[in-house]
Amino acid sequence: MKKLFLLVCLIQSCLFAQDTFSIIAIDTSTGAVGSAGASCINSLSIPGGCVVISHIQPGRGAIHTQAQYLATNKQYGISLMQRGKLPREILDSLTTYDAGGDSTVRQYGAVVWDNGQLYADAFTGSACFDYKNHIIGPNYTIQGNILSGQPILDSMEARFLRAEGDIACRLMEALEGANVPGADARCLNRGISSLSAFLRVARPTDTLGGFQYEINLPYVSSGIEPIDSLRSLFELAGGCVAVSKKSEVIPQDLQVVYEPNTQILFISGTTQSVAHLRISNLQGQQVIFNRITVPAQIDCSNYPSGWWIYSLQGEGNRSKSGKYFILNK
């Protein structure tokens, strides 16, 4: 497994930042700890970039301190984790002893592996910008604020739970669950989910500066989807473990475009070929699984309004999947 450390930080001047949607998780089979997130902020001016919200303690756990981020709160949370505190104790103490005197504007997530037991907890302050919420799982937490709605968090969780491979692969899939325009509501007019993104994974024996993955995109040019860029860097760094590399290849000759005015899903290729198309909702419920001949046009007008996921499996086990299209009737 190759390592990739991409970190660009030009100005050391920002006092706080807020990542809008994020996930932390522990791999129960390997003990690896992971952290990922994105936000509609240009974090070039933030020391460390958008990854500033993340702390990973290899072999033990991780904590995210987001929304109106304060470095003092983060350091306090780190000290509590290092002293052996569990997530509920960490979050209770952070909200009680908030460095700015107002925990209602903060959002936290924490996961810990302690004596063979998993613990996870999260906190969302009542004064965080809407839409705000969090999800707590057995080995993960997902949290977000300034979102377009609850489906962003739900789709992140669904993609995380359905993903195969190691924790890095599953974290990347979780971010793909928010790869829709306006996931961070401030980026809706730009037609992208966010402006900055990161993914980090540490194995139990890793040390700071030597994590298995440390991929940080503080900013991408306007109109470029940072989660797509993060995916490219992730694949360059080695991509998913224990998942067939063939199935991860996205060939140039398979193209999928959804036309909202006609509610038609257009599937094209440079040559005629056979493929299998699967369309499902955010809960993973399959509504179509057909063998098609590319090029093809799929009429989606009979589907209920909402968000849908397509997966296109081409010849030679090539695939293109994971994008969303939205039906508005």
Short mmCIF file of C-alpha atoms in Angstrom, two decimals:
data_model
loop_
_atom_site.label_atom_id
_atom_site.label_comp_id
_atom_site.label_asym_id
_atom_site.label_seq_id
_atom_site.Cartn_x
_atom_site.Cartn_y
_atom_site.Cartn_z
CA MET A 1 0.00 0.00 0.00
CA LYS A 2 1.40 3.29 -1.09
CA LYS A 3 1.14 6.32 1.14
CA LEU A 4 0.00 9.72 0.00
CA PHE A 5 0.40 12.92 1.89
CA LEU A 6 -1.11 15.87 0.09
CA LEU A 7 -1.19 19.02 2.16
CA VAL A 8 -1.35 22.53 0.83
CA CYS A 9 -1.62 25.36 3.35
CA LEU A 10 -0.70 28.87 2.26
CA ILE A 11 -1.90 31.28 4.94
CA GLN A 12 -1.81 30.66 8.68
CA SER A 13 -4.44 33.14 9.77
CA CYS A 14 -7.94 31.71 10.23
CA LEU A 15 -9.29 31.51 13.77
CA PHE A 16 -11.95 28.89 13.16
CA ALA A 17 -13.52 26.76 10.48
CA GLN A 18 -16.48 24.48 10.22
CA ASP A 19 -16.54 21.28 8.26
CA THR A 20 -20.12 20.68 7.23
CA PHE A 21 -20.40 16.90 6.95
CA SER A 22 -18.00 14.33 8.35
CA ILE A 23 -17.62 10.75 9.54
CA ILE A 24 -15.30 8.96 11.98
CA ALA A 25 -15.10 5.18 12.32
CA ILE A 26 -13.11 2.24 13.66
CA ASP A 27 -12.43 -0.92 11.64
CA THR A 28 -13.45 -3.73 13.99
CA SER A 29 -11.35 -6.31 12.13
CA THR A 30 -8.04 -4.41 11.97
CA GLY A 31 -8.28 -1.73 14.65
CA ALA A 32 -7.63 1.00 12.06
CA VAL A 33 -9.18 4.39 12.86
CA GLY A 34 -10.49 6.67 10.10
CA SER A 35 -11.78 10.19 9.63
CA ALA A 36 -13.22 12.03 6.61
CA GLY A 37 -15.17 15.19 5.88
CA ALA A 38 -15.93 18.08 3.55
CA SER A 39 -17.19 21.65 3.64
CA CYS A 40 -18.12 24.57 1.40
CA ILE A 41 -15.21 26.65 2.68
CA ASN A 42 -11.91 27.57 1.09
CA SER A 43 -9.63 26.23 3.82
CA LEU A 44 -6.36 27.40 2.29
CA SER A 45 -6.24 30.02 5.04
CA ILE A 46 -6.74 27.46 7.81
CA PRO A 47 -3.64 25.95 9.45
CA GLY A 48 -3.66 22.33 8.30
CA GLY A 49 -6.58 22.83 5.92
CA CYS A 50 -10.04 21.37 6.41
CA VAL A 51 -8.51 18.40 8.25
CA VAL A 52 -8.11 20.73 11.25
CA ILE A 53 -11.33 19.34 12.78
CA SER A 54 -9.91 15.80 12.92
CA HIS A 55 -7.88 14.05 15.58
CA ILE A 56 -6.93 10.38 15.35
CA GLN A 57 -5.27 8.47 18.16
CA PRO A 58 -3.98 5.27 16.51
CA GLY A 59 -5.19 2.10 18.15
CA ARG A 60 -7.74 3.93 20.28
CA GLY A 61 -10.13 6.27 18.47
CA ALA A 62 -10.92 9.61 16.87
CA ILE A 63 -12.73 12.85 17.58
CA HIS A 64 -14.17 15.58 15.35
CA THR A 65 -14.70 19.09 16.68
CA GLN A 66 -16.63 21.03 14.06
CA ALA A 67 -19.24 23.75 13.37
CA GLN A 68 -17.76 26.87 15.03
CA TYR A 69 -14.41 25.21 15.62
CA LEU A 70 -12.12 26.32 18.43
CA ALA A 71 -8.61 24.89 18.71
CA THR A 72 -8.80 25.05 22.50
CA ASN A 73 -11.85 22.77 22.53
CA LYS A 74 -10.12 20.34 20.19
CA GLN A 75 -7.02 20.17 22.36
CA TYR A 76 -9.14 19.62 25.43
CA GLY A 77 -10.99 16.78 23.70
CA ILE A 78 -7.67 15.23 22.68
CA SER A 79 -6.39 15.37 26.24
CA LEU A 80 -9.53 13.64 27.50
CA MET A 81 -9.14 10.84 24.96
CA GLN A 82 -5.47 10.43 25.85
CA ARG A 83 -6.45 10.17 29.52
CA GLY A 84 -8.66 7.17 28.70
CA LYS A 85 -12.05 8.88 28.73
CA LEU A 86 -14.90 7.36 26.72
CA PRO A 87 -16.93 9.31 24.11
CA ARG A 88 -19.84 10.26 26.39
CA GLU A 89 -17.43 11.50 29.06
CA ILE A 90 -15.45 13.45 26.45
CA LEU A 91 -18.52 15.16 24.98
CA ASP A 92 -20.07 15.90 28.36
CA SER A 93 -16.87 17.57 29.48
CA LEU A 94 -16.46 19.49 26.22
CA THR A 95 -19.96 20.92 26.41
CA THR A 96 -19.65 21.72 30.12
CA TYR A 97 -16.29 23.47 29.83
CA ASP A 98 -16.61 25.08 26.39
CA ALA A 99 -13.66 27.39 25.75
CA GLY A 100 -15.91 30.03 24.25
CA GLY A 101 -18.63 29.69 26.85
CA ASP A 102 -21.26 28.51 24.35
CA SER A 103 -21.41 24.83 23.41
CA THR A 104 -24.69 25.32 21.52
CA VAL A 105 -22.71 26.40 18.42
CA ARG A 106 -20.45 23.31 18.41
CA GLN A 107 -20.77 19.87 16.91
CA TYR A 108 -18.77 16.82 18.00
CA GLY A 109 -18.32 13.15 17.22
CA ALA A 110 -16.13 10.62 19.04
CA VAL A 111 -15.38 6.90 18.68
CA VAL A 112 -13.18 4.83 21.00
CA TRP A 113 -12.07 1.22 21.22
CA ASP A 114 -11.46 0.43 24.88
CA ASN A 115 -10.58 -3.03 26.24
CA GLY A 116 -12.17 -4.74 23.26
CA GLN A 117 -15.37 -2.69 23.48
CA LEU A 118 -16.55 -0.08 20.96
CA TYR A 119 -18.02 3.24 22.06
CA ALA A 120 -19.42 6.01 19.88
CA ASP A 121 -21.24 9.25 20.64
CA ALA A 122 -22.02 12.62 19.07
CA PHE A 123 -23.32 16.06 20.00
CA THR A 124 -25.05 18.75 17.93
CA GLY A 125 -25.58 22.13 19.54
CA SER A 126 -29.01 23.71 19.21
CA ALA A 127 -27.57 26.91 17.72
CA CYS A 128 -25.61 25.21 14.91
CA PHE A 129 -26.76 26.36 11.49
CA ASP A 130 -29.59 24.33 9.95
CA TYR A 131 -29.94 21.74 8.68
CA LYS A 132 -28.04 20.05 11.51
CA ASN A 133 -28.05 16.54 12.96
CA HIS A 134 -25.90 13.50 13.67
CA ILE A 135 -26.08 9.71 13.44
CA ILE A 136 -24.49 7.34 15.96
CA GLY A 137 -23.61 3.77 14.96
CA PRO A 138 -21.83 0.98 16.83
CA ASN A 139 -18.41 1.92 15.43
CA TYR A 140 -19.02 5.26 13.72
CA THR A 141 -20.59 8.69 13.98
CA ILE A 142 -21.73 10.94 11.14
CA GLN A 143 -22.39 14.61 11.79
CA GLY A 144 -23.29 17.66 9.75
CA ASN A 145 -24.51 21.23 9.82
CA ILE A 146 -25.53 23.75 7.13
CA LEU A 147 -26.78 20.74 5.17
CA SER A 148 -29.45 20.65 2.50
CA GLY A 149 -31.29 18.11 4.65
CA GLN A 150 -31.33 14.79 6.49
CA PRO A 151 -30.87 12.73 3.27
CA ILE A 152 -27.21 13.82 3.20
CA LEU A 153 -26.49 12.10 6.51
CA ASP A 154 -28.71 9.12 5.67
CA SER A 155 -27.01 8.51 2.33
CA MET A 156 -23.56 8.78 3.92
CA GLU A 157 -24.57 6.11 6.41
CA ALA A 158 -26.13 3.89 3.74
CA ARG A 159 -23.03 4.04 1.56
CA PHE A 160 -20.75 3.38 4.54
CA LEU A 161 -22.74 0.34 5.63
CA ARG A 162 -23.05 -1.14 2.13
CA ALA A 163 -19.42 -0.63 1.15
CA GLU A 164 -16.98 -3.51 0.91
CA GLY A 165 -13.28 -3.39 1.70
CA ASP A 166 -11.32 -1.81 4.51
CA ILE A 167 -12.20 1.27 6.55
CA ALA A 168 -10.55 3.65 4.07
CA CYS A 169 -12.75 2.33 1.27
CA ARG A 170 -15.87 2.61 3.43
CA LEU A 171 -15.05 6.19 4.47
CA MET A 172 -14.55 7.16 0.85
CA GLU A 173 -17.91 5.61 0.02
CA ALA A 174 -19.53 7.53 2.86
CA LEU A 175 -18.30 10.82 1.39
CA GLU A 176 -19.66 9.73 -1.99
CA GLY A 177 -23.02 9.59 -0.25
CA ALA A 178 -22.82 13.38 0.05
CA ASN A 179 -21.52 13.88 -3.49
CA VAL A 180 -24.51 15.90 -4.62
CA PRO A 181 -24.86 19.63 -5.42
CA GLY A 182 -25.62 21.57 -2.26
CA ALA A 183 -24.82 18.84 0.25
CA ASP A 184 -23.36 21.84 2.05
CA ALA A 185 -26.22 24.23 1.30
CA ARG A 186 -23.79 27.10 0.65
CA CYS A 187 -22.43 25.25 -2.39
CA LEU A 188 -25.78 24.67 -4.12
CA ASN A 189 -25.40 27.60 -6.52
CA ARG A 190 -21.93 26.32 -7.47
CA GLY A 191 -23.36 22.95 -8.46
CA ILE A 192 -21.00 21.01 -6.18
CA SER A 193 -21.18 19.43 -2.73
CA SER A 194 -18.36 21.40 -1.11
CA LEU A 195 -15.07 23.22 -1.69
CA SER A 196 -12.66 21.20 0.45
CA ALA A 197 -12.40 17.60 1.64
CA PHE A 198 -10.12 15.16 3.45
CA LEU A 199 -9.66 11.48 4.32
CA ARG A 200 -7.34 10.04 6.98
CA VAL A 201 -6.74 6.49 8.20
CA ALA A 202 -4.30 5.31 10.87
CA ARG A 203 -3.40 1.69 11.60
CA PRO A 204 -2.84 0.73 15.26
CA THR A 205 0.96 0.96 14.88
CA ASP A 206 0.98 4.22 12.88
CA THR A 207 2.35 7.46 14.29
CA LEU A 208 1.56 11.09 13.47
CA GLY A 209 3.03 11.89 10.09
CA GLY A 210 3.01 8.23 9.11
CA PHE A 211 -0.68 7.45 8.74
CA GLN A 212 -1.76 4.95 6.11
CA TYR A 213 -3.78 7.70 4.40
CA GLU A 214 -3.45 11.45 4.85
CA ILE A 215 -5.24 13.11 1.93
CA ASN A 216 -6.19 16.76 2.35
CA LEU A 217 -7.73 19.03 -0.29
CA PRO A 218 -8.02 22.50 1.26
CA TYR A 219 -9.58 23.94 -1.91
CA VAL A 220 -10.42 23.04 -5.49
CA SER A 221 -11.20 25.43 -8.33
CA SER A 222 -14.78 26.59 -8.63
CA GLY A 223 -17.00 24.09 -10.40
CA ILE A 224 -14.78 21.08 -9.65
CA GLU A 225 -16.25 18.53 -7.26
CA PRO A 226 -13.73 18.00 -4.40
CA ILE A 227 -15.09 14.57 -3.52
CA ASP A 228 -14.34 13.46 -7.10
CA SER A 229 -10.82 14.87 -6.73
CA LEU A 230 -10.43 13.16 -3.37
CA ARG A 231 -11.52 9.87 -4.95
CA SER A 232 -8.84 10.23 -7.65
CA LEU A 233 -6.14 10.87 -5.05
CA PHE A 234 -7.45 7.98 -2.95
CA GLU A 235 -7.16 5.61 -5.90
CA LEU A 236 -3.68 6.95 -6.63
CA ALA A 237 -2.72 6.17 -3.04
CA GLY A 238 -3.82 2.55 -3.35
CA GLY A 239 -7.59 2.66 -3.16
CA CYS A 240 -9.71 -0.08 -1.65
CA VAL A 241 -8.19 -3.13 -0.02
CA ALA A 242 -9.86 -6.54 -0.41
CA VAL A 243 -11.96 -5.30 -3.33
CA SER A 244 -11.30 -6.40 -6.90
CA LYS A 245 -9.39 -3.69 -8.71
CA LYS A 246 -11.25 -4.57 -11.90
CA SER A 247 -14.54 -3.66 -10.33
CA GLU A 248 -13.17 -0.25 -9.37
CA VAL A 249 -12.19 0.72 -12.90
CA ILE A 250 -14.43 3.41 -14.40
CA PRO A 251 -13.86 3.28 -18.16
CA GLN A 252 -14.02 6.36 -20.34
CA ASP A 253 -16.38 4.64 -22.80
CA LEU A 254 -19.22 4.30 -20.27
CA GLN A 255 -21.02 7.58 -19.69
CA VAL A 256 -24.17 8.20 -17.66
CA VAL A 257 -26.09 11.48 -17.76
CA TYR A 258 -29.44 12.24 -16.14
CA GLU A 259 -31.61 14.84 -17.86
CA PRO A 260 -33.98 16.32 -15.25
CA ASN A 261 -36.33 17.98 -17.76
CA THR A 262 -37.14 14.72 -19.52
CA GLN A 263 -36.41 12.46 -16.51
CA ILE A 264 -34.37 10.24 -18.81
CA LEU A 265 -31.13 8.49 -17.77
CA PHE A 266 -28.87 8.45 -20.84
CA ILE A 267 -26.24 5.71 -20.98
CA SER A 268 -23.70 5.86 -23.80
CA GLY A 269 -20.40 4.35 -24.92
CA THR A 270 -17.96 4.66 -27.77
CA THR A 271 -18.93 1.17 -28.93
CA GLN A 272 -22.05 -0.91 -28.51
CA SER A 273 -21.81 -3.17 -25.47
CA VAL A 274 -23.88 -5.08 -22.95
CA ALA A 275 -24.21 -3.88 -19.35
CA HIS A 276 -26.31 -4.45 -16.24
CA LEU A 277 -28.05 -1.42 -14.78
CA ARG A 278 -29.14 -1.28 -11.16
CA ILE A 279 -31.15 1.63 -9.72
CA SER A 280 -31.97 1.82 -6.01
CA ASN A 281 -33.13 4.36 -3.45
CA LEU A 282 -31.09 5.66 -0.52
CA GLN A 283 -32.23 2.75 1.64
CA GLY A 284 -30.72 0.29 -0.84
CA GLN A 285 -34.11 -0.93 -2.09
CA GLN A 286 -33.67 -2.04 -5.68
CA VAL A 287 -36.24 -0.79 -8.20
CA ILE A 288 -34.59 -1.97 -11.38
CA PHE A 289 -31.93 -4.48 -12.38
CA ASN A 290 -31.88 -4.98 -16.12
CA ARG A 291 -29.52 -6.24 -18.79
CA ILE A 292 -29.25 -3.42 -21.31
CA THR A 293 -27.47 -2.72 -24.54
CA VAL A 294 -25.41 0.46 -24.52
CA PRO A 295 -26.32 3.06 -25.71
CA ALA A 296 -29.63 3.15 -23.86
CA GLN A 297 -32.23 5.54 -22.51
CA ILE A 298 -33.98 4.73 -19.24
CA ASP A 299 -37.31 6.44 -18.51
CA CYS A 300 -37.36 7.33 -14.78
CA SER A 301 -40.62 9.26 -14.81
CA ASN A 302 -42.50 6.47 -13.01
CA TYR A 303 -40.21 6.57 -9.96
CA PRO A 304 -41.33 8.51 -6.88
CA SER A 305 -39.74 11.91 -6.30
CA GLY A 306 -36.49 11.73 -4.38
CA TRP A 307 -32.84 10.71 -4.62
CA TRP A 308 -31.74 7.63 -6.57
CA ILE A 309 -28.46 5.78 -7.04
CA TYR A 310 -27.39 4.06 -10.24
CA SER A 311 -24.81 1.33 -10.71
CA LEU A 312 -23.74 0.34 -14.21
CA GLN A 313 -21.77 -2.89 -14.60
CA GLY A 314 -20.14 -3.21 -18.01
CA GLU A 315 -18.38 -6.00 -19.86
CA GLY A 316 -15.13 -7.22 -18.35
CA ASN A 317 -16.42 -6.31 -14.86
CA ARG A 318 -16.03 -2.63 -15.59
CA SER A 319 -18.32 -0.36 -13.63
CA LYS A 320 -19.56 3.15 -13.13
CA SER A 321 -21.56 3.79 -10.00
CA GLY A 322 -22.37 5.88 -6.99
CA LYS A 323 -23.75 9.08 -8.50
CA TYR A 324 -27.12 10.46 -7.57
CA PHE A 325 -29.87 11.93 -9.62
CA ILE A 326 -32.86 13.70 -8.16
CA LEU A 327 -36.45 13.47 -9.40
CA ASN A 328 -38.55 16.54 -8.74
CA LYS A 329 -42.17 16.28 -9.82
#
